[in-house]
Tab-separated table of C-alpha atoms in Angstrom:
chain	number	residue	atom	x	y	z
A	229	UNK	CA	17.145	21.913	12.694
A	230	UNK	CA	19.441	19.312	11.021
A	231	UNK	CA	18.120	20.458	7.675
A	232	UNK	CA	15.100	20.020	5.954
A	233	UNK	CA	15.374	18.170	2.931
A	234	UNK	CA	13.726	15.082	4.480
A	235	UNK	CA	10.200	16.676	4.990
A	236	UNK	CA	10.344	18.058	1.619
A	237	UNK	CA	10.758	14.432	0.403
A	238	UNK	CA	7.887	13.317	2.861
A	239	UNK	CA	5.545	16.191	1.783
A	240	UNK	CA	5.922	15.700	-1.973
A	241	UNK	CA	5.054	11.713	-1.404
A	242	UNK	CA	2.084	13.089	0.536
A	243	UNK	CA	1.108	15.125	-2.083
A	244	UNK	CA	1.112	11.817	-4.226
A	245	UNK	CA	-0.984	10.201	-1.758
A	246	UNK	CA	-3.994	13.196	-1.934
A	247	UNK	CA	-3.949	12.453	-5.812
A	248	UNK	CA	-3.626	8.592	-5.551
A	249	UNK	CA	-7.106	8.746	-3.304
A	250	UNK	CA	-8.638	11.712	-5.412
A	251	UNK	CA	-8.421	9.230	-8.262
A	252	UNK	CA	-9.907	5.927	-6.381
A	253	UNK	CA	-12.466	7.682	-4.743
A	254	UNK	CA	-13.685	9.264	-7.844
A	255	UNK	CA	-15.813	6.399	-9.186
A	256	UNK	CA	-17.495	6.136	-5.479
A	257	UNK	CA	-18.738	9.757	-5.304
A	258	UNK	CA	-20.056	9.415	-8.971
A	259	UNK	CA	-21.386	6.047	-8.854
A	260	UNK	CA	-25.036	6.923	-8.704
A	261	UNK	CA	-24.709	8.534	-11.999
A	262	UNK	CA	-22.055	6.199	-14.073
A	263	UNK	CA	-24.347	3.312	-12.840
A	264	UNK	CA	-27.182	4.540	-14.383
A	265	UNK	CA	-25.212	5.470	-17.553
A	266	UNK	CA	-23.677	1.676	-17.771
A	267	UNK	CA	-26.883	-0.059	-16.468
A	268	UNK	CA	-24.535	-1.327	-13.120
A	269	UNK	CA	-25.981	-2.303	-9.853
A	270	UNK	CA	-24.941	-2.442	-6.263
A	271	UNK	CA	-23.501	-6.033	-6.532
A	272	UNK	CA	-21.371	-4.727	-9.731
A	273	UNK	CA	-19.939	-1.975	-7.338
A	274	UNK	CA	-19.129	-4.485	-5.049
A	275	UNK	CA	-17.431	-6.731	-7.480
A	276	UNK	CA	-15.439	-3.772	-8.860
A	277	UNK	CA	-14.274	-2.985	-5.194
A	278	UNK	CA	-13.125	-6.556	-5.038
A	279	UNK	CA	-11.525	-6.487	-8.430
A	280	UNK	CA	-9.595	-3.431	-7.209
A	281	UNK	CA	-8.662	-4.959	-3.995
A	282	UNK	CA	-7.593	-8.226	-5.540
A	283	UNK	CA	-5.249	-6.427	-7.717
A	284	UNK	CA	-4.555	-3.437	-4.804
A	285	UNK	CA	-3.239	-6.887	-2.781
A	286	UNK	CA	-0.818	-7.914	-5.732
A	287	UNK	CA	0.247	-4.710	-6.221
A	288	UNK	CA	1.459	-4.191	-2.849
A	289	UNK	CA	3.311	-7.270	-2.585
A	290	UNK	CA	4.767	-6.434	-6.197
A	291	UNK	CA	5.680	-3.071	-5.644
A	292	UNK	CA	7.200	-3.644	-2.600
A	293	UNK	CA	9.805	-5.912	-4.231
A	294	UNK	CA	10.363	-3.570	-7.197
A	295	UNK	CA	11.306	-0.607	-4.847
A	296	UNK	CA	13.547	-2.527	-2.987
A	297	UNK	CA	15.339	-3.716	-6.323
A	298	UNK	CA	15.144	-0.328	-8.372
A	299	UNK	CA	14.834	2.338	-5.662
A	300	UNK	CA	12.163	5.231	-4.826
A	301	UNK	CA	13.062	7.693	-7.473
A	302	UNK	CA	11.779	5.328	-10.150
A	303	UNK	CA	9.437	3.072	-8.365
A	304	UNK	CA	7.268	5.844	-7.730
A	305	UNK	CA	7.441	7.217	-11.199
A	306	UNK	CA	6.434	3.958	-12.851
A	307	UNK	CA	3.534	3.346	-9.697
A	308	UNK	CA	2.016	6.974	-10.423
A	309	UNK	CA	2.653	6.931	-14.647
A	310	UNK	CA	0.451	3.637	-14.565
A	311	UNK	CA	-2.228	4.619	-11.893
A	312	UNK	CA	-3.010	8.143	-13.965
A	313	UNK	CA	-3.261	6.664	-17.264
A	314	UNK	CA	-5.792	4.178	-15.846
A	315	UNK	CA	-7.966	6.564	-14.234
A	316	UNK	CA	-7.914	8.641	-17.366
A	317	UNK	CA	-8.947	5.583	-19.340
A	318	UNK	CA	-12.180	5.569	-17.105
A	319	UNK	CA	-13.918	8.303	-19.345
A	320	UNK	CA	-13.640	5.820	-22.438
A	321	UNK	CA	-15.994	3.350	-20.023
A	322	UNK	CA	-19.463	2.191	-21.523
A	323	UNK	CA	-19.853	-1.132	-20.092
A	324	UNK	CA	-18.703	-3.206	-16.987
A	325	UNK	CA	-15.749	-5.344	-18.480
A	326	UNK	CA	-13.627	-2.493	-19.695
A	327	UNK	CA	-14.298	-0.891	-16.160
A	328	UNK	CA	-13.179	-4.091	-14.578
A	329	UNK	CA	-10.121	-3.969	-16.591
A	330	UNK	CA	-9.467	-0.613	-15.547
A	331	UNK	CA	-10.206	-0.953	-11.722
A	332	UNK	CA	-7.702	-4.018	-11.556
A	333	UNK	CA	-4.722	-1.813	-13.514
A	334	UNK	CA	-5.750	1.458	-11.370
A	335	UNK	CA	-5.592	-0.981	-8.228
A	336	UNK	CA	-1.895	-2.738	-9.155
A	337	UNK	CA	-0.288	0.544	-9.729
A	338	UNK	CA	-2.057	2.638	-7.179
A	339	UNK	CA	-0.812	-0.117	-4.335
A	340	UNK	CA	3.064	0.866	-4.957
A	341	UNK	CA	2.610	4.182	-2.902
A	342	UNK	CA	2.290	2.419	0.420
A	343	UNK	CA	5.273	0.200	0.250
A	344	UNK	CA	7.656	3.221	-1.343
A	345	UNK	CA	6.275	5.607	1.116
A	346	UNK	CA	7.663	3.259	3.703
A	347	UNK	CA	11.092	2.693	2.335
A	348	UNK	CA	11.270	6.527	1.721
A	349	UNK	CA	10.719	7.176	5.265
A	350	UNK	CA	12.927	4.314	6.440
A	351	UNK	CA	15.747	5.615	4.347
A	352	UNK	CA	15.185	9.681	4.997
A	353	UNK	CA	14.323	9.486	8.691
A	354	UNK	CA	15.927	8.489	12.057
A	355	UNK	CA	13.560	5.851	14.024
A	356	UNK	CA	12.212	8.810	16.599
A	357	UNK	CA	11.172	11.232	13.261
A	358	UNK	CA	9.297	7.966	11.553
A	359	UNK	CA	6.256	7.764	13.069
A	360	UNK	CA	5.796	11.651	12.592
A	361	UNK	CA	6.834	11.349	8.866
A	362	UNK	CA	4.162	8.493	8.265
A	363	UNK	CA	1.702	10.643	9.818
A	364	UNK	CA	2.362	13.536	7.251
A	365	UNK	CA	2.165	10.652	4.391
A	366	UNK	CA	-0.941	9.681	5.782
A	367	UNK	CA	-2.309	12.757	5.992
A	368	UNK	CA	-1.905	12.597	2.380
A	369	UNK	CA	-4.542	9.856	2.042
A	370	UNK	CA	-7.012	11.814	4.402
A	371	UNK	CA	-6.606	15.314	2.737
A	372	UNK	CA	-7.116	13.398	-0.221
A	373	UNK	CA	-10.753	11.906	0.953
A	374	UNK	CA	-11.570	15.071	2.279
A	375	UNK	CA	-10.800	17.055	-1.321
A	376	UNK	CA	-11.981	14.105	-3.320
A	377	UNK	CA	-15.626	14.403	-2.643
A	378	UNK	CA	-16.340	18.093	-3.022
A	379	UNK	CA	-13.974	18.245	-5.900
A	380	UNK	CA	-15.012	15.427	-7.915
A	381	UNK	CA	-18.996	16.525	-7.212
A	382	UNK	CA	-17.981	20.081	-8.360
A	383	UNK	CA	-16.208	19.150	-11.643
A	384	UNK	CA	-18.882	16.426	-12.129
A	385	UNK	CA	-21.634	19.240	-12.055
A	386	UNK	CA	-19.357	21.384	-14.950
A	387	UNK	CA	-17.885	18.221	-17.345
A	388	UNK	CA	-19.978	15.260	-16.156
A	389	UNK	CA	-18.291	11.960	-15.066
A	390	UNK	CA	-16.393	11.571	-18.569
A	391	UNK	CA	-14.684	14.799	-18.345
A	392	UNK	CA	-13.962	14.483	-14.843
A	393	UNK	CA	-12.109	11.114	-14.949
A	394	UNK	CA	-9.990	12.704	-17.888
A	395	UNK	CA	-9.244	15.712	-15.578
A	396	UNK	CA	-8.099	13.986	-12.548
A	397	UNK	CA	-5.882	11.922	-14.367
A	398	UNK	CA	-3.584	14.831	-15.453
A	399	UNK	CA	-2.886	15.515	-11.717
A	400	UNK	CA	-0.290	12.681	-11.912
A	401	UNK	CA	1.607	13.627	-14.362
A	402	UNK	CA	1.920	17.110	-12.984
A	403	UNK	CA	3.144	15.589	-9.924
A	404	UNK	CA	6.081	13.893	-11.906
A	405	UNK	CA	7.632	17.073	-13.028
A	406	UNK	CA	8.688	18.335	-9.381
A	407	UNK	CA	9.893	14.643	-8.242
A	408	UNK	CA	11.978	13.970	-11.307
A	409	UNK	CA	13.747	17.388	-10.782
A	410	UNK	CA	13.850	16.988	-6.856
A	411	UNK	CA	14.401	13.432	-5.721
A	412	UNK	CA	17.712	12.741	-7.488
A	413	UNK	CA	18.941	9.719	-4.984
A	414	UNK	CA	18.519	8.529	-1.362
A	415	UNK	CA	20.136	10.716	1.105
A	416	UNK	CA	23.719	8.924	0.944
A	417	UNK	CA	24.332	10.360	-2.448
A	418	UNK	CA	21.807	13.521	-2.828
A	419	UNK	CA	23.347	16.412	-4.221
A	420	UNK	CA	21.625	18.918	-2.393
A	421	UNK	CA	21.503	17.256	1.206
A	422	UNK	CA	23.613	19.115	3.706
A	423	UNK	CA	26.804	16.974	5.468
A	424	UNK	CA	24.683	17.803	8.818
A	425	UNK	CA	21.363	16.474	7.816
A	426	UNK	CA	23.203	13.112	6.061
A	427	UNK	CA	25.001	12.751	9.547
A	428	UNK	CA	21.623	12.991	11.375
A	429	UNK	CA	19.952	10.711	9.280
A	430	UNK	CA	22.394	8.307	9.278
A	431	UNK	CA	23.222	8.189	12.676
A	432	UNK	CA	19.048	7.773	13.636
A	433	UNK	CA	19.404	5.079	11.528
A	434	UNK	CA	22.638	3.214	13.091
A	435	UNK	CA	21.045	3.853	16.676
A	436	UNK	CA	17.937	1.826	15.817
A	437	UNK	CA	20.072	-0.653	14.435
A	438	UNK	CA	18.473	-0.304	10.775
A	439	UNK	CA	21.430	0.505	8.977
A	440	UNK	CA	21.406	-2.717	7.075
A	441	UNK	CA	20.544	-2.372	3.520
A	442	UNK	CA	20.790	-6.037	2.704
A	443	UNK	CA	18.033	-7.472	0.636
A	444	UNK	CA	16.120	-10.053	3.086
A	445	UNK	CA	14.910	-13.257	0.759
A	446	UNK	CA	11.277	-13.409	1.497
A	447	UNK	CA	11.210	-17.374	3.158
A	448	UNK	CA	13.840	-15.709	5.886
A	449	UNK	CA	11.300	-12.364	6.213
A	450	UNK	CA	8.695	-15.158	6.707
A	451	UNK	CA	10.467	-16.903	9.731
A	452	UNK	CA	10.179	-14.346	12.177
A	453	UNK	CA	7.345	-13.408	14.333
A	454	UNK	CA	7.642	-9.708	14.119
A	455	UNK	CA	6.751	-10.161	10.488
A	456	UNK	CA	3.617	-11.857	11.416
A	457	UNK	CA	2.705	-9.367	14.080
A	458	UNK	CA	2.754	-6.755	11.557
A	459	UNK	CA	0.668	-8.606	8.918
A	460	UNK	CA	-1.698	-9.628	11.200
A	461	UNK	CA	-2.182	-6.299	12.518
A	462	UNK	CA	-2.823	-4.640	8.981
A	463	UNK	CA	-5.115	-7.819	7.783
A	464	UNK	CA	-7.473	-7.263	10.931
A	465	UNK	CA	-7.433	-3.491	10.754
A	466	UNK	CA	-7.448	-1.917	7.435
A	467	UNK	CA	-10.689	-3.368	6.539
A	468	UNK	CA	-12.008	-0.764	8.974
A	469	UNK	CA	-10.463	2.575	6.657
A	470	UNK	CA	-11.464	0.757	3.457
A	471	UNK	CA	-15.065	0.029	4.697
A	472	UNK	CA	-15.554	4.116	4.574
A	473	UNK	CA	-13.249	4.415	1.523
A	474	UNK	CA	-14.973	2.412	-0.628
A	475	UNK	CA	-18.538	2.384	0.932
A	476	UNK	CA	-19.357	5.734	2.383
A	477	UNK	CA	-20.722	7.741	-0.503
A	478	UNK	CA	-22.576	4.411	-0.938
A	479	UNK	CA	-24.047	4.460	2.829
A	480	UNK	CA	-24.813	7.967	2.525
A	481	UNK	CA	-27.178	7.397	-0.874
A	482	UNK	CA	-28.856	4.394	0.603
A	483	UNK	CA	-29.295	5.225	4.116
A	484	UNK	CA	-30.178	9.147	3.678
A	485	UNK	CA	-31.015	9.228	0.120
A	486	UNK	CA	-28.422	11.561	-1.167
A	487	UNK	CA	-27.438	12.462	-4.549
A	488	UNK	CA	-23.898	13.197	-6.073
A	489	UNK	CA	-24.084	16.489	-4.491
A	490	UNK	CA	-25.062	16.010	-1.131
A	491	UNK	CA	-22.873	13.521	-1.043
A	492	UNK	CA	-20.098	15.866	-1.923
A	493	UNK	CA	-21.211	18.111	0.936
A	494	UNK	CA	-20.938	15.404	3.549
A	495	UNK	CA	-18.008	12.832	2.427
A	496	UNK	CA	-15.354	14.684	3.169
A	497	UNK	CA	-15.985	15.151	6.787
A	498	UNK	CA	-14.881	11.939	8.299
A	499	UNK	CA	-11.861	12.590	6.400
A	500	UNK	CA	-10.524	15.574	8.560
A	501	UNK	CA	-10.888	13.331	11.500
A	502	UNK	CA	-8.614	10.536	9.835
A	503	UNK	CA	-6.056	13.560	8.871
A	504	UNK	CA	-5.999	14.598	12.499
A	505	UNK	CA	-5.425	11.404	13.606
A	506	UNK	CA	-2.572	10.821	11.317
A	507	UNK	CA	-0.438	13.563	13.057
A	508	UNK	CA	-1.436	12.989	16.055
A	509	UNK	CA	-0.521	9.466	16.076
A	510	UNK	CA	3.076	10.239	14.855
A	511	UNK	CA	3.171	13.685	17.221
A	512	UNK	CA	2.351	10.694	20.148
A	513	UNK	CA	5.130	8.483	19.038
A	514	UNK	CA	7.524	11.265	18.733
A	515	UNK	CA	6.825	12.853	22.121
A	516	UNK	CA	7.149	9.766	23.731
A	517	UNK	CA	10.564	8.661	22.323
A	518	UNK	CA	11.909	12.002	22.737
A	519	UNK	CA	10.836	11.949	26.600
A	520	UNK	CA	13.029	8.990	26.540
A	521	UNK	CA	10.244	6.310	26.419
A	522	UNK	CA	11.453	4.540	23.821
A	523	UNK	CA	10.189	2.823	20.585
A	524	UNK	CA	8.489	0.148	21.997
A	525	UNK	CA	6.251	2.358	24.704
A	526	UNK	CA	5.643	4.824	21.643
A	527	UNK	CA	4.415	2.227	19.239
A	528	UNK	CA	2.031	0.414	22.067
A	529	UNK	CA	0.565	3.678	23.465
A	530	UNK	CA	-0.488	5.132	20.023
A	531	UNK	CA	-1.465	1.589	18.602
A	532	UNK	CA	-3.716	1.027	21.852
A	533	UNK	CA	-5.013	4.181	22.098
A	534	UNK	CA	-6.372	4.495	18.298
A	535	UNK	CA	-7.883	1.056	18.663
A	536	UNK	CA	-9.397	2.488	22.336
A	537	UNK	CA	-11.387	5.366	20.284
A	538	UNK	CA	-12.481	3.183	17.282
A	539	UNK	CA	-14.222	0.396	19.331
A	540	UNK	CA	-16.658	2.688	20.869
A	541	UNK	CA	-17.371	5.034	17.938
A	542	UNK	CA	-18.437	2.309	15.797
A	543	UNK	CA	-20.885	0.900	18.160
A	544	UNK	CA	-22.604	4.095	18.371
A	545	UNK	CA	-22.320	4.732	14.804
A	546	UNK	CA	-24.568	1.574	14.762
A	547	UNK	CA	-27.301	3.771	16.134
A	548	UNK	CA	-26.589	7.023	14.107
A	549	UNK	CA	-29.995	8.218	12.546
A	550	UNK	CA	-28.953	11.368	11.088
A	551	UNK	CA	-26.404	12.330	8.719
A	552	UNK	CA	-24.500	14.469	10.579
A	553	UNK	CA	-24.035	12.438	13.291
A	554	UNK	CA	-23.234	9.667	10.977
A	555	UNK	CA	-20.212	11.660	9.786
A	556	UNK	CA	-19.079	12.994	12.719
A	557	UNK	CA	-18.909	9.744	14.905
A	558	UNK	CA	-16.900	8.216	11.416
A	559	UNK	CA	-14.723	11.186	11.763
A	560	UNK	CA	-14.049	9.645	15.084
A	561	UNK	CA	-13.417	5.954	13.734
A	562	UNK	CA	-11.200	7.318	11.109
A	563	UNK	CA	-9.229	9.518	13.866
A	564	UNK	CA	-8.653	6.314	15.987
A	565	UNK	CA	-7.746	4.209	13.001
A	566	UNK	CA	-4.865	6.974	11.858
A	567	UNK	CA	-3.440	7.038	15.196
A	568	UNK	CA	-2.858	3.668	15.247
A	569	UNK	CA	-2.210	2.547	11.698
A	570	UNK	CA	1.009	5.469	11.242
A	571	UNK	CA	2.510	3.500	14.124
A	572	UNK	CA	1.800	-0.009	12.809
A	573	UNK	CA	3.127	1.004	9.132
A	574	UNK	CA	6.762	2.084	10.840
A	575	UNK	CA	7.162	-1.480	12.073
A	576	UNK	CA	8.606	-2.811	9.500
A	577	UNK	CA	11.545	-0.234	9.621
A	578	UNK	CA	11.274	-0.720	13.431
A	579	UNK	CA	12.031	-4.443	13.095
A	580	UNK	CA	14.397	-4.902	10.072
A	581	UNK	CA	16.730	-2.984	8.126
A	582	UNK	CA	16.429	-0.638	5.111
A	583	UNK	CA	16.628	-3.882	2.304
A	584	UNK	CA	13.299	-5.493	4.003
A	585	UNK	CA	11.175	-2.655	4.782
A	586	UNK	CA	9.715	-2.255	1.053
A	587	UNK	CA	8.854	-5.729	0.868
A	588	UNK	CA	7.325	-6.529	4.454
A	589	UNK	CA	5.664	-3.389	4.047
A	590	UNK	CA	4.141	-4.595	0.871
A	591	UNK	CA	3.157	-8.005	1.902
A	592	UNK	CA	1.176	-6.656	5.123
A	593	UNK	CA	-0.513	-4.225	2.442
A	594	UNK	CA	-1.239	-7.550	0.633
A	595	UNK	CA	-2.548	-8.947	4.155
A	596	UNK	CA	-4.308	-5.779	4.784
A	597	UNK	CA	-6.302	-6.156	1.200
A	598	UNK	CA	-7.024	-10.037	1.725
A	599	UNK	CA	-8.985	-8.678	5.020
A	600	UNK	CA	-10.320	-5.988	3.103
A	601	UNK	CA	-11.952	-8.572	0.760
A	602	UNK	CA	-13.380	-10.562	3.174
A	603	UNK	CA	-15.696	-7.330	4.504
A	604	UNK	CA	-16.188	-6.047	0.525
A	605	UNK	CA	-18.002	-9.459	-0.220
A	606	UNK	CA	-19.879	-9.160	3.197
A	607	UNK	CA	-21.236	-5.572	2.426
A	608	UNK	CA	-23.829	-6.628	0.054
A	609	UNK	CA	-25.302	-9.488	2.382
A	610	UNK	CA	-25.153	-7.876	5.867
A	611	UNK	CA	-26.246	-4.318	4.317
A	612	UNK	CA	-29.822	-5.501	2.755
A	613	UNK	CA	-31.603	-3.740	5.479
A	614	UNK	CA	-29.038	-1.186	7.458
A	615	UNK	CA	-25.445	-0.750	8.197
A	616	UNK	CA	-25.239	-1.990	11.445
A	617	UNK	CA	-24.448	-5.336	10.851
A	618	UNK	CA	-21.087	-4.590	8.871
A	619	UNK	CA	-20.193	-1.840	11.737
A	620	UNK	CA	-20.603	-4.259	14.336
A	621	UNK	CA	-18.439	-6.620	12.620
A	622	UNK	CA	-15.719	-4.049	12.199
A	623	UNK	CA	-15.900	-3.305	15.861
A	624	UNK	CA	-15.121	-6.995	16.498
A	625	UNK	CA	-11.980	-7.255	14.764
A	626	UNK	CA	-10.234	-4.098	16.416
A	627	UNK	CA	-9.192	-5.904	19.286
A	628	UNK	CA	-7.844	-8.342	16.933
A	629	UNK	CA	-5.351	-6.276	15.482
A	630	UNK	CA	-3.963	-5.160	18.676
A	631	UNK	CA	-3.371	-8.196	19.898
A	632	UNK	CA	-1.880	-9.825	16.960
A	633	UNK	CA	0.455	-6.648	17.436
A	634	UNK	CA	1.105	-7.154	20.876
A	635	UNK	CA	1.017	-10.855	21.241
A	636	UNK	CA	2.371	-12.192	17.729
A	637	UNK	CA	5.062	-9.020	17.316
A	638	UNK	CA	6.296	-8.880	21.038
A	639	UNK	CA	8.380	-6.348	21.774
A	640	UNK	CA	9.282	-3.258	19.227
A	641	UNK	CA	12.743	-3.519	18.644
A	642	UNK	CA	14.936	-4.342	16.117
A	643	UNK	CA	15.022	-8.509	15.232
A	644	UNK	CA	19.043	-8.520	15.159
A	645	UNK	CA	18.953	-7.314	18.707
A	646	UNK	CA	16.594	-10.057	20.048
A	647	UNK	CA	19.417	-12.432	20.290
A	648	UNK	CA	21.212	-9.926	22.782
A	649	UNK	CA	18.223	-9.438	25.212
A	650	UNK	CA	15.395	-11.494	26.930
A	651	UNK	CA	12.118	-11.717	26.177
A	652	UNK	CA	9.879	-9.296	27.686
């Protein structure tokens, strides 16, 4: 219905996200062996996560402006070329200093995937389909998490960690071939889009008040409370996701004595829950909007439900005493996270026009990393005897994310409409 080109666009971006997560997870999965060969410690790993996240934070804001300046096609091309070269160069690491440099370049370049996806979503989808499109994109991150642990473990057994880094570095360059061939332009000027689909996309933007392509200066963007609602919601919520992306293999190794092959057997399970949550959150929002509930009700319901799932699951994980129970509970946590985050990530396009989406997505992504850095620094301190304290801290910050979205962001509607509408 209304053509299919937009679904091909988001599907291809979702595939890039799969590659993104395979690349970033490779070091965590192979760390037990890499650390032995280069003489590194758990504190060194925390440093590497911190370096990655700092540059990932910078990359979110940097690429948000880059995508708004040079467009979606070339923005993704620049991002994926740099990150693919960075991960391939991990094969030549013999000590910590080079690894620090490569984690920095990987972080800043991989960050481009998220503001780029938010911008593509705003350009290619009407508001009623946006959360489901975001869910497809986020499912790519989850699928990358599912695939990465067993794939990397298999490649490690066959080729060692150096060969594995080289092989996964090639994946991004393979992805560029269909991307550059297929993504010729945005929907207004794409040579292969039907008139019906183009009109459907553009009318959906106009209905939501999102047809403004004006680039909003950063200072003006930050004067709106809606921007701070998005920024703070991600500041509090994203650390939960990154806790498991960065530390799940280490948690399994330290808590249950797993080696690389055992990590490969278990570490993919939670990301099945994440993938299902990505699709469910988008489907739920679309269902509510389609039934006449409106964007505000859809976003609020999905975000509230996701947080309500995460909170008890985090608390139960504190008492998990076997690996199967632990990974199933973490699957529930990540299901709830993705149900919520897919809708939070659509808020920039719900609040502002197309010219500001990349910028706000990038700034909020930077805030998300800032929150994550705090938990990263705390993990080695709080997990000397068990991971229970860090799980308890994660449970405590989940409600803060919802309150930031609801109380600071306010009603979900285009900012331009505020003057015409009374406060909720």
